Amino acid sequence: MGDDGGPGPGGPVMSREEVDRALARLGAEHEAIETSLLSLQDHAGRRLLEGAELTGVTKERWARAEEATSLLWTHFELYTAALHSVRELRARRRWPAPEELAELTARLRGPAVTVPGGADGGPGERIGLTELVDRMNGWYAQALDVVAAADSVWSALPARIDMLSAELQRVRSLAHSVGVRPGEHPAGDELEHITAELTALRAEVVADPLAFWIPAGGSSAPGGGRPDTERYDRAARALDDIRREIDAVLQVRQDAEQRLMRLRDVLSRADRTLAEARTARGEVLAKIAAVDVPAVSGPPTALYEQLAIAAEHRRHARWHRLSPLLESLEERAEEELERARASLTAVTAPLAVRAELRGRLDAYRARVARHGAADDPLLAERYDIARRLLWSAPCDLRAAEQAVLRYQRAALEVLAPPGEPAGRGEDVR
């Protein structure tokens, strides 16, 4: 031991004030470590880890954490005993003698604690109280990191998986009610896959929670990070997609009859329009000469056959098959109706042209009559020619149009005021 003021372990001999400050700091460290140890002992995650059948990375890390915890308790007892010994020495007198200060310095700064050797039974090691505190803090952080991470995963994932599994059962029940079953519909197979995935996921989370832990990047406190929910989120998204699909099928079940009635009405209108177009085509061919009249297709028999299949699906509650069929039929039926209307328009176009020429001829004749020129020989001759062409069957539209134009020009010459060119400002085509 050194004299008062002489060198001690790790530096000069400590003064009374320095000794008291060091003891206060080590006492605070002791209290903090004791509180942490008791908190770790009562941690729900630690109790769960002790009672669980662990596998994988969690089993390996928990084994090391248990070893660290055991070392922590052993060294804490040594630390407690060493601190108690130093406190007793300091408490002997209010003003310690120089040799007592030297002894206190040696115990506070020097390797005054003998710790056990490793698992191989080697000789013990003498270290200082500060180093002993650092080692205990490291073991505590190691154990707490495992316990806190496992507890976070167990607190987050199993409960969420259970809630999703309950929702899965509800969706499966709805799916079964509308005929969405495994082997019969892709959504039924997907529900079975999600069920198996959630069952496997829960078992893996319970047995190996640390496999589902993402540590925080960089330096962080023990337990820093978050649970890995990727597999859970993927299953939740898949179930949500199926739920929307089932809801759509349920909507089909609710309004299937009305949609089938609308389909029948649209196809019936398309059929009637095509029948009208076929009749009109015969009339055009009989009444109009030298024109190309497009052919008219037959009734939409293929759509009627699919409509019958849709009605059969509804009768047997095969809603999952009815849903896509109705969507396809509704689109194709509207297209069929538009095609029938376009066919009728194309077929009757020559009749429309004839009607327009007849109307124009009569309109100009009425104007001529109002001006008292109805008996004009040229006008009467040209009117008769045009009328004969337009009201004869079959009608030659090209010749009739030229005859109407000739009558129109003659009428405009008669109707024009003296000194004004005939037909100024009017379309005589």
GROMACS .gro file of C-alpha atoms in nm:
model
  429
    1MET     CA    1   0.000   0.000   0.000
    2GLY     CA    2   0.134   0.357  -0.068
    3ASP     CA    3   0.164   0.646   0.180
    4ASP     CA    4  -0.088   0.933   0.184
    5GLY     CA    5  -0.056   1.111  -0.145
    6GLY     CA    6   0.164   0.833  -0.291
    7PRO     CA    7   0.072   0.642  -0.604
    8GLY     CA    8  -0.207   0.381  -0.583
    9PRO     CA    9  -0.355   0.141  -0.831
   10GLY     CA   10  -0.451   0.334  -1.141
   11GLY     CA   11  -0.313   0.667  -1.009
   12PRO     CA   12  -0.254   0.861  -0.686
   13VAL     CA   13  -0.421   0.759  -0.366
   14MET     CA   14  -0.776   0.889  -0.357
   15SER     CA   15  -0.882   1.155  -0.113
   16ARG     CA   16  -1.170   1.106   0.128
   17GLU     CA   17  -1.399   1.308  -0.100
   18GLU     CA   18  -1.295   1.108  -0.405
   19VAL     CA   19  -1.362   0.783  -0.221
   20ASP     CA   20  -1.706   0.900  -0.116
   21ARG     CA   21  -1.791   1.011  -0.470
   22ALA     CA   22  -1.674   0.678  -0.613
   23LEU     CA   23  -1.879   0.485  -0.357
   24ALA     CA   24  -2.187   0.693  -0.438
   25ARG     CA   25  -2.141   0.626  -0.810
   26LEU     CA   26  -2.089   0.253  -0.756
   27GLY     CA   27  -2.390   0.245  -0.523
   28ALA     CA   28  -2.607   0.406  -0.789
   29GLU     CA   29  -2.475   0.152  -1.041
   30HIS     CA   30  -2.560  -0.128  -0.799
   31GLU     CA   31  -2.913   0.000  -0.752
   32ALA     CA   32  -2.965   0.041  -1.127
   33ILE     CA   33  -2.834  -0.308  -1.203
   34GLU     CA   34  -3.047  -0.461  -0.926
   35THR     CA   35  -3.358  -0.286  -1.061
   36SER     CA   36  -3.278  -0.402  -1.413
   37LEU     CA   37  -3.222  -0.759  -1.299
   38LEU     CA   38  -3.553  -0.771  -1.114
   39SER     CA   39  -3.730  -0.614  -1.415
   40LEU     CA   40  -3.571  -0.874  -1.645
   41GLN     CA   41  -3.672  -1.148  -1.404
   42ASP     CA   42  -4.036  -1.032  -1.416
   43HIS     CA   43  -4.043  -0.955  -1.789
   44ALA     CA   44  -4.336  -1.129  -1.961
   45GLY     CA   45  -4.116  -1.209  -2.260
   46ARG     CA   46  -3.865  -1.392  -2.042
   47ARG     CA   47  -4.138  -1.606  -1.882
   48LEU     CA   48  -4.274  -1.691  -2.227
   49LEU     CA   49  -3.929  -1.783  -2.353
   50GLU     CA   50  -3.870  -2.008  -2.054
   51GLY     CA   51  -4.194  -2.197  -2.115
   52ALA     CA   52  -4.184  -2.217  -2.494
   53GLU     CA   53  -4.058  -2.497  -2.716
   54LEU     CA   54  -3.819  -2.286  -2.918
   55THR     CA   55  -3.654  -2.357  -3.251
   56GLY     CA   56  -3.413  -2.195  -3.491
   57VAL     CA   57  -3.241  -1.866  -3.421
   58THR     CA   58  -3.452  -1.798  -3.112
   59LYS     CA   59  -3.344  -2.124  -2.950
   60GLU     CA   60  -2.978  -2.043  -3.014
   61ARG     CA   61  -2.996  -1.683  -2.895
   62TRP     CA   62  -3.207  -1.766  -2.591
   63ALA     CA   63  -2.953  -2.026  -2.482
   64ARG     CA   64  -2.681  -1.760  -2.495
   65ALA     CA   65  -2.911  -1.508  -2.322
   66GLU     CA   66  -2.979  -1.755  -2.037
   67GLU     CA   67  -2.607  -1.806  -1.998
   68ALA     CA   68  -2.556  -1.429  -1.991
   69THR     CA   69  -2.832  -1.392  -1.733
   70SER     CA   70  -2.674  -1.660  -1.512
   71LEU     CA   71  -2.336  -1.485  -1.535
   72LEU     CA   72  -2.508  -1.155  -1.461
   73TRP     CA   73  -2.655  -1.284  -1.134
   74THR     CA   74  -2.329  -1.449  -1.030
   75HIS     CA   75  -2.124  -1.138  -1.094
   76PHE     CA   76  -2.387  -0.915  -0.936
   77GLU     CA   77  -2.348  -1.111  -0.612
   78LEU     CA   78  -1.970  -1.065  -0.632
   79TYR     CA   79  -2.021  -0.695  -0.704
   80THR     CA   80  -2.259  -0.665  -0.408
   81ALA     CA   81  -2.013  -0.836  -0.175
   82ALA     CA   82  -1.720  -0.624  -0.296
   83LEU     CA   83  -1.917  -0.302  -0.263
   84HIS     CA   84  -2.034  -0.400   0.085
   85SER     CA   85  -1.672  -0.470   0.186
   86VAL     CA   86  -1.552  -0.132   0.065
   87ARG     CA   87  -1.840   0.042   0.241
   88GLU     CA   88  -1.752  -0.135   0.567
   89LEU     CA   89  -1.390  -0.025   0.536
   90ARG     CA   90  -1.497   0.333   0.469
   91ALA     CA   91  -1.741   0.331   0.760
   92ARG     CA   92  -1.473   0.250   1.020
   93ARG     CA   93  -1.390   0.612   1.081
   94ARG     CA   94  -1.502   0.951   0.959
   95TRP     CA   95  -1.152   1.060   0.863
   96PRO     CA   96  -0.970   0.757   0.722
   97ALA     CA   97  -0.600   0.714   0.792
   98PRO     CA   98  -0.359   0.725   0.499
   99GLU     CA   99  -0.320   0.349   0.494
  100GLU     CA  100  -0.702   0.314   0.489
  101LEU     CA  101  -0.729   0.555   0.196
  102ALA     CA  102  -0.464   0.352   0.015
  103GLU     CA  103  -0.662   0.035   0.080
  104LEU     CA  104  -0.986   0.199  -0.036
  105THR     CA  105  -0.810   0.323  -0.351
  106ALA     CA  106  -0.683  -0.027  -0.423
  107ARG     CA  107  -1.029  -0.176  -0.385
  108LEU     CA  108  -1.206   0.096  -0.583
  109ARG     CA  109  -0.957   0.128  -0.868
  110GLY     CA  110  -0.766  -0.194  -0.875
  111PRO     CA  111  -0.853  -0.554  -0.969
  112ALA     CA  112  -1.008  -0.629  -0.636
  113VAL     CA  113  -1.275  -0.882  -0.740
  114THR     CA  114  -1.207  -1.243  -0.836
  115VAL     CA  115  -1.456  -1.370  -1.092
  116PRO     CA  116  -1.500  -1.737  -1.186
  117GLY     CA  117  -1.320  -1.883  -1.484
  118GLY     CA  118  -1.491  -1.990  -1.805
  119ALA     CA  119  -1.697  -2.302  -1.869
  120ASP     CA  120  -1.375  -2.501  -1.909
  121GLY     CA  121  -1.312  -2.462  -1.536
  122GLY     CA  122  -1.005  -2.240  -1.580
  123PRO     CA  123  -0.861  -2.024  -1.302
  124GLY     CA  124  -1.052  -1.722  -1.185
  125GLU     CA  125  -0.976  -1.368  -1.301
  126ARG     CA  126  -0.927  -1.055  -1.094
  127ILE     CA  127  -1.091  -0.741  -1.231
  128GLY     CA  128  -1.191  -0.400  -1.106
  129LEU     CA  129  -1.538  -0.289  -1.002
  130THR     CA  130  -1.577  -0.057  -1.304
  131GLU     CA  131  -1.488  -0.336  -1.545
  132LEU     CA  132  -1.725  -0.565  -1.360
  133VAL     CA  133  -2.007  -0.312  -1.408
  134ASP     CA  134  -1.929  -0.287  -1.780
  135ARG     CA  135  -1.943  -0.665  -1.816
  136MET     CA  136  -2.275  -0.685  -1.635
  137ASN     CA  137  -2.421  -0.410  -1.850
  138GLY     CA  138  -2.315  -0.600  -2.162
  139TRP     CA  139  -2.476  -0.925  -2.043
  140TYR     CA  140  -2.791  -0.740  -1.945
  141ALA     CA  141  -2.814  -0.575  -2.288
  142GLN     CA  142  -2.762  -0.913  -2.456
  143ALA     CA  143  -3.038  -1.082  -2.254
  144LEU     CA  144  -3.279  -0.787  -2.275
  145ASP     CA  145  -3.236  -0.765  -2.653
  146VAL     CA  146  -3.352  -1.125  -2.693
  147VAL     CA  147  -3.635  -1.095  -2.441
  148ALA     CA  148  -3.768  -0.761  -2.569
  149ALA     CA  149  -3.750  -0.864  -2.936
  150ALA     CA  150  -3.928  -1.195  -2.876
  151ASP     CA  151  -4.193  -1.023  -2.663
  152SER     CA  152  -4.251  -0.760  -2.934
  153VAL     CA  153  -4.303  -1.025  -3.201
  154TRP     CA  154  -4.531  -1.232  -2.978
  155SER     CA  155  -4.729  -0.922  -2.885
  156ALA     CA  156  -4.773  -0.813  -3.245
  157LEU     CA  157  -4.808  -1.113  -3.473
  158PRO     CA  158  -5.003  -1.401  -3.311
  159ALA     CA  159  -5.297  -1.179  -3.214
  160ARG     CA  160  -5.309  -1.026  -3.562
  161ILE     CA  161  -5.285  -1.370  -3.720
  162ASP     CA  162  -5.572  -1.491  -3.500
  163MET     CA  163  -5.788  -1.195  -3.602
  164LEU     CA  164  -5.708  -1.252  -3.969
  165SER     CA  165  -5.786  -1.623  -3.926
  166ALA     CA  166  -6.126  -1.535  -3.781
  167GLU     CA  167  -6.194  -1.308  -4.079
  168LEU     CA  168  -6.073  -1.587  -4.305
  169GLN     CA  169  -6.333  -1.823  -4.158
  170ARG     CA  170  -6.606  -1.566  -4.221
  171VAL     CA  171  -6.497  -1.522  -4.582
  172ARG     CA  172  -6.476  -1.900  -4.630
  173SER     CA  173  -6.831  -1.937  -4.504
  174LEU     CA  174  -6.954  -1.668  -4.744
  175ALA     CA  175  -6.754  -1.823  -5.027
  176HIS     CA  176  -6.908  -2.164  -4.962
  177SER     CA  177  -7.257  -2.012  -4.967
  178VAL     CA  178  -7.203  -1.879  -5.320
  179GLY     CA  179  -7.033  -2.191  -5.455
  180VAL     CA  180  -6.672  -2.074  -5.426
  181ARG     CA  181  -6.512  -2.401  -5.312
  182PRO     CA  182  -6.166  -2.558  -5.344
  183GLY     CA  183  -6.127  -2.745  -5.668
  184GLU     CA  184  -6.418  -2.557  -5.825
  185HIS     CA  185  -6.301  -2.197  -5.822
  186PRO     CA  186  -5.955  -2.034  -5.804
  187ALA     CA  187  -6.064  -1.820  -5.507
  188GLY     CA  188  -6.158  -2.137  -5.318
  189ASP     CA  189  -5.811  -2.279  -5.377
  190GLU     CA  190  -5.654  -1.948  -5.270
  191LEU     CA  191  -5.853  -1.951  -4.945
  192GLU     CA  192  -5.714  -2.296  -4.868
  193HIS     CA  193  -5.363  -2.168  -4.941
  194ILE     CA  194  -5.411  -1.867  -4.709
  195THR     CA  195  -5.545  -2.096  -4.435
  196ALA     CA  196  -5.240  -2.319  -4.457
  197GLU     CA  197  -5.007  -2.017  -4.469
  198LEU     CA  198  -5.159  -1.857  -4.157
  199THR     CA  199  -5.146  -2.187  -3.967
  200ALA     CA  200  -4.780  -2.236  -4.057
  201LEU     CA  201  -4.696  -1.872  -3.991
  202ARG     CA  202  -4.845  -1.877  -3.642
  203ALA     CA  203  -4.659  -2.195  -3.549
  204GLU     CA  204  -4.331  -2.048  -3.675
  205VAL     CA  205  -4.386  -1.718  -3.492
  206VAL     CA  206  -4.458  -1.896  -3.163
  207ALA     CA  207  -4.159  -2.129  -3.191
  208ASP     CA  208  -3.904  -1.889  -3.345
  209PRO     CA  209  -4.010  -1.526  -3.289
  210LEU     CA  210  -3.663  -1.383  -3.353
  211ALA     CA  211  -3.681  -1.512  -3.710
  212PHE     CA  212  -3.949  -1.246  -3.755
  213TRP     CA  213  -3.752  -0.958  -3.602
  214ILE     CA  214  -3.584  -0.679  -3.800
  215PRO     CA  215  -3.324  -0.502  -3.582
  216ALA     CA  216  -3.298  -0.125  -3.604
  217GLY     CA  217  -3.011  -0.005  -3.821
  218GLY     CA  218  -2.704   0.142  -3.651
  219SER     CA  219  -2.653   0.157  -3.279
  220SER     CA  220  -2.971   0.123  -3.078
  221ALA     CA  221  -3.097   0.030  -2.735
  222PRO     CA  222  -3.166  -0.338  -2.655
  223GLY     CA  223  -3.482  -0.454  -2.830
  224GLY     CA  224  -3.461  -0.183  -3.096
  225GLY     CA  225  -3.630  -0.286  -3.419
  226ARG     CA  226  -3.966  -0.403  -3.542
  227PRO     CA  227  -4.154  -0.728  -3.619
  228ASP     CA  228  -4.129  -0.855  -3.976
  229THR     CA  229  -4.493  -0.866  -4.095
  230GLU     CA  230  -4.428  -0.925  -4.465
  231ARG     CA  231  -4.583  -1.273  -4.478
  232TYR     CA  232  -4.878  -1.163  -4.267
  233ASP     CA  233  -4.934  -0.855  -4.484
  234ARG     CA  234  -4.918  -1.064  -4.801
  235ALA     CA  235  -5.183  -1.303  -4.665
  236ALA     CA  236  -5.399  -1.009  -4.554
  237ARG     CA  237  -5.383  -0.852  -4.901
  238ALA     CA  238  -5.469  -1.182  -5.069
  239LEU     CA  239  -5.767  -1.230  -4.835
  240ASP     CA  240  -5.881  -0.874  -4.904
  241ASP     CA  241  -5.875  -0.942  -5.278
  242ILE     CA  242  -6.083  -1.257  -5.231
  243ARG     CA  243  -6.325  -1.073  -5.001
  244ARG     CA  244  -6.390  -0.817  -5.273
  245GLU     CA  245  -6.442  -1.095  -5.525
  246ILE     CA  246  -6.688  -1.273  -5.293
  247ASP     CA  247  -6.871  -0.943  -5.233
  248ALA     CA  248  -6.907  -0.904  -5.609
  249VAL     CA  249  -7.048  -1.257  -5.634
  250LEU     CA  250  -7.290  -1.183  -5.350
  251GLN     CA  251  -7.403  -0.874  -5.538
  252VAL     CA  252  -7.462  -1.094  -5.841
  253ARG     CA  253  -7.680  -1.324  -5.631
  254GLN     CA  254  -7.882  -1.025  -5.515
  255ASP     CA  255  -7.958  -0.874  -5.857
  256ALA     CA  256  -7.911  -1.172  -6.090
  257GLU     CA  257  -8.279  -1.194  -6.192
  258GLN     CA  258  -8.301  -0.825  -6.281
  259ARG     CA  259  -7.982  -0.845  -6.484
  260LEU     CA  260  -8.107  -1.155  -6.666
  261MET     CA  261  -8.434  -0.976  -6.748
  262ARG     CA  262  -8.243  -0.675  -6.882
  263LEU     CA  263  -8.030  -0.907  -7.093
  264ARG     CA  264  -8.338  -1.077  -7.237
  265ASP     CA  265  -8.485  -0.736  -7.320
  266VAL     CA  266  -8.167  -0.614  -7.493
  267LEU     CA  267  -8.135  -0.934  -7.697
  268SER     CA  268  -8.505  -0.921  -7.785
  269ARG     CA  269  -8.467  -0.564  -7.911
  270ALA     CA  270  -8.161  -0.666  -8.112
  271ASP     CA  271  -8.358  -0.959  -8.257
  272ARG     CA  272  -8.654  -0.736  -8.350
  273THR     CA  273  -8.422  -0.478  -8.506
  274LEU     CA  274  -8.252  -0.745  -8.716
  275ALA     CA  275  -8.593  -0.880  -8.824
  276GLU     CA  276  -8.695  -0.528  -8.922
  277ALA     CA  277  -8.369  -0.490  -9.114
  278ARG     CA  278  -8.432  -0.817  -9.302
  279THR     CA  279  -8.784  -0.704  -9.394
  280ALA     CA  280  -8.655  -0.363  -9.500
  281ARG     CA  281  -8.387  -0.524  -9.714
  282GLY     CA  282  -8.649  -0.718  -9.907
  283GLU     CA  283  -8.847  -0.400  -9.954
  284VAL     CA  284  -8.542  -0.209 -10.074
  285LEU     CA  285  -8.447  -0.480 -10.320
  286ALA     CA  286  -8.803  -0.474 -10.455
  287LYS     CA  287  -8.843  -0.095 -10.469
  288ILE     CA  288  -8.496   0.042 -10.540
  289ALA     CA  289  -8.300  -0.047 -10.852
  290ALA     CA  290  -7.924  -0.060 -10.909
  291VAL     CA  291  -7.808  -0.024 -10.544
  292ASP     CA  292  -7.594  -0.247 -10.323
  293VAL     CA  293  -7.789  -0.348 -10.014
  294PRO     CA  294  -7.578  -0.508  -9.737
  295ALA     CA  295  -7.678  -0.851  -9.609
  296VAL     CA  296  -7.842  -0.882  -9.266
  297SER     CA  297  -7.714  -1.143  -9.020
  298GLY     CA  298  -7.938  -1.385  -8.839
  299PRO     CA  299  -8.058  -1.359  -8.479
  300PRO     CA  300  -7.794  -1.374  -8.200
  301THR     CA  301  -7.847  -1.744  -8.129
  302ALA     CA  302  -7.507  -1.786  -7.960
  303LEU     CA  303  -7.595  -1.517  -7.707
  304TYR     CA  304  -7.932  -1.678  -7.645
  305GLU     CA  305  -7.756  -2.007  -7.573
  306GLN     CA  306  -7.524  -1.839  -7.324
  307LEU     CA  307  -7.821  -1.661  -7.169
  308ALA     CA  308  -7.981  -2.002  -7.114
  309ILE     CA  309  -7.658  -2.120  -6.947
  310ALA     CA  310  -7.665  -1.812  -6.723
  311ALA     CA  311  -8.022  -1.887  -6.621
  312GLU     CA  312  -7.916  -2.244  -6.541
  313HIS     CA  313  -7.632  -2.114  -6.322
  314ARG     CA  314  -7.879  -1.898  -6.134
  315ARG     CA  315  -8.122  -2.188  -6.084
  316HIS     CA  316  -7.847  -2.402  -5.933
  317ALA     CA  317  -7.691  -2.115  -5.731
  318ARG     CA  318  -7.362  -2.131  -5.919
  319TRP     CA  319  -7.302  -1.763  -5.848
  320HIS     CA  320  -6.925  -1.775  -5.898
  321ARG     CA  321  -6.982  -1.893  -6.256
  322LEU     CA  322  -7.276  -1.663  -6.318
  323SER     CA  323  -7.083  -1.347  -6.221
  324PRO     CA  324  -6.825  -1.341  -6.504
  325LEU     CA  325  -7.076  -1.480  -6.756
  326LEU     CA  326  -7.323  -1.198  -6.684
  327GLU     CA  327  -7.054  -0.933  -6.726
  328SER     CA  328  -6.953  -1.079  -7.062
  329LEU     CA  329  -7.314  -1.119  -7.179
  330GLU     CA  330  -7.407  -0.763  -7.084
  331GLU     CA  331  -7.121  -0.621  -7.287
  332ARG     CA  332  -7.183  -0.844  -7.589
  333ALA     CA  333  -7.560  -0.789  -7.583
  334GLU     CA  334  -7.516  -0.411  -7.603
  335GLU     CA  335  -7.273  -0.460  -7.890
  336GLU     CA  336  -7.527  -0.684  -8.065
  337LEU     CA  337  -7.801  -0.423  -8.029
  338GLU     CA  338  -7.576  -0.150  -8.171
  339ARG     CA  339  -7.480  -0.378  -8.460
  340ALA     CA  340  -7.848  -0.450  -8.535
  341ARG     CA  341  -7.929  -0.078  -8.533
  342ALA     CA  342  -7.635  -0.005  -8.763
  343SER     CA  343  -7.751  -0.284  -8.997
  344LEU     CA  344  -8.106  -0.139  -9.011
  345THR     CA  345  -7.968   0.207  -9.087
  346ALA     CA  346  -7.744   0.076  -9.364
  347VAL     CA  347  -8.025  -0.129  -9.523
  348THR     CA  348  -8.284   0.150  -9.521
  349ALA     CA  349  -8.049   0.419  -9.646
  350PRO     CA  350  -8.184   0.399 -10.008
  351LEU     CA  351  -8.542   0.437  -9.883
  352ALA     CA  352  -8.435   0.740  -9.685
  353VAL     CA  353  -8.279   0.893  -9.995
  354ARG     CA  354  -8.599   0.827 -10.195
  355ALA     CA  355  -8.811   0.983  -9.920
  356GLU     CA  356  -8.587   1.291  -9.915
  357LEU     CA  357  -8.618   1.329 -10.294
  358ARG     CA  358  -8.997   1.292 -10.279
  359GLY     CA  359  -9.018   1.555 -10.008
  360ARG     CA  360  -8.798   1.797 -10.200
  361LEU     CA  361  -9.001   1.748 -10.521
  362ASP     CA  362  -9.333   1.816 -10.344
  363ALA     CA  363  -9.191   2.116 -10.158
  364TYR     CA  364  -9.086   2.289 -10.480
  365ARG     CA  365  -9.419   2.204 -10.647
  366ALA     CA  366  -9.600   2.368 -10.356
  367ARG     CA  367  -9.388   2.681 -10.392
  368VAL     CA  368  -9.459   2.694 -10.766
  369ALA     CA  369  -9.833   2.655 -10.700
  370ARG     CA  370  -9.830   2.945 -10.449
  371HIS     CA  371  -9.682   3.166 -10.721
  372GLY     CA  372  -9.951   3.059 -10.975
  373ALA     CA  373  -9.706   2.879 -11.203
  374ALA     CA  374  -9.833   2.526 -11.155
  375ASP     CA  375  -9.965   2.511 -11.511
  376ASP     CA  376  -9.630   2.601 -11.666
  377PRO     CA  377  -9.581   2.332 -11.939
  378LEU     CA  378  -9.207   2.280 -11.874
  379LEU     CA  379  -9.257   2.253 -11.501
  380ALA     CA  380  -9.550   2.016 -11.540
  381GLU     CA  381  -9.351   1.794 -11.777
  382ARG     CA  382  -9.044   1.779 -11.551
  383TYR     CA  383  -9.256   1.719 -11.242
  384ASP     CA  384  -9.435   1.427 -11.406
  385ILE     CA  385  -9.102   1.270 -11.510
  386ALA     CA  386  -8.955   1.303 -11.160
  387ARG     CA  387  -9.272   1.182 -10.991
  388ARG     CA  388  -9.299   0.882 -11.221
  389LEU     CA  389  -8.940   0.781 -11.142
  390LEU     CA  390  -8.980   0.828 -10.765
  391TRP     CA  391  -9.313   0.647 -10.735
  392SER     CA  392  -9.232   0.358 -10.967
  393ALA     CA  393  -9.095   0.024 -10.852
  394PRO     CA  394  -8.816  -0.050 -10.870
  395CYS     CA  395  -8.701   0.310 -10.840
  396ASP     CA  396  -8.385   0.419 -11.018
  397LEU     CA  397  -8.248   0.659 -10.758
  398ARG     CA  398  -7.978   0.808 -10.978
  399ALA     CA  399  -8.224   0.891 -11.256
  400ALA     CA  400  -8.481   1.013 -11.004
  401GLU     CA  401  -8.231   1.245 -10.839
  402GLN     CA  402  -8.134   1.399 -11.173
  403ALA     CA  403  -8.503   1.445 -11.261
  404VAL     CA  404  -8.569   1.622 -10.929
  405LEU     CA  405  -8.269   1.849 -10.986
  406ARG     CA  406  -8.394   1.942 -11.334
  407TYR     CA  407  -8.740   2.024 -11.194
  408GLN     CA  408  -8.581   2.224 -10.911
  409ARG     CA  409  -8.374   2.436 -11.152
  410ALA     CA  410  -8.677   2.504 -11.374
  411ALA     CA  411  -8.885   2.598 -11.070
  412LEU     CA  412  -8.618   2.840 -10.945
  413GLU     CA  413  -8.607   3.011 -11.286
  414VAL     CA  414  -8.983   3.061 -11.274
  415LEU     CA  415  -8.977   3.181 -10.914
  416ALA     CA  416  -8.688   3.427 -10.961
  417PRO     CA  417  -8.789   3.796 -10.978
  418PRO     CA  418  -8.731   3.976 -11.311
  419GLY     CA  419  -8.368   4.075 -11.365
  420GLU     CA  420  -8.241   3.841 -11.088
  421PRO     CA  421  -8.049   3.521 -11.168
  422ALA     CA  422  -8.252   3.205 -11.106
  423GLY     CA  423  -8.190   3.016 -10.784
  424ARG     CA  424  -7.954   3.270 -10.628
  425GLY     CA  425  -7.879   3.172 -10.273
  426GLU     CA  426  -8.050   2.832 -10.300
  427ASP     CA  427  -7.890   2.486 -10.315
  428VAL     CA  428  -7.985   2.312 -10.636
  429ARG     CA  429  -7.719   2.044 -10.593
   0.00000   0.00000   0.00000
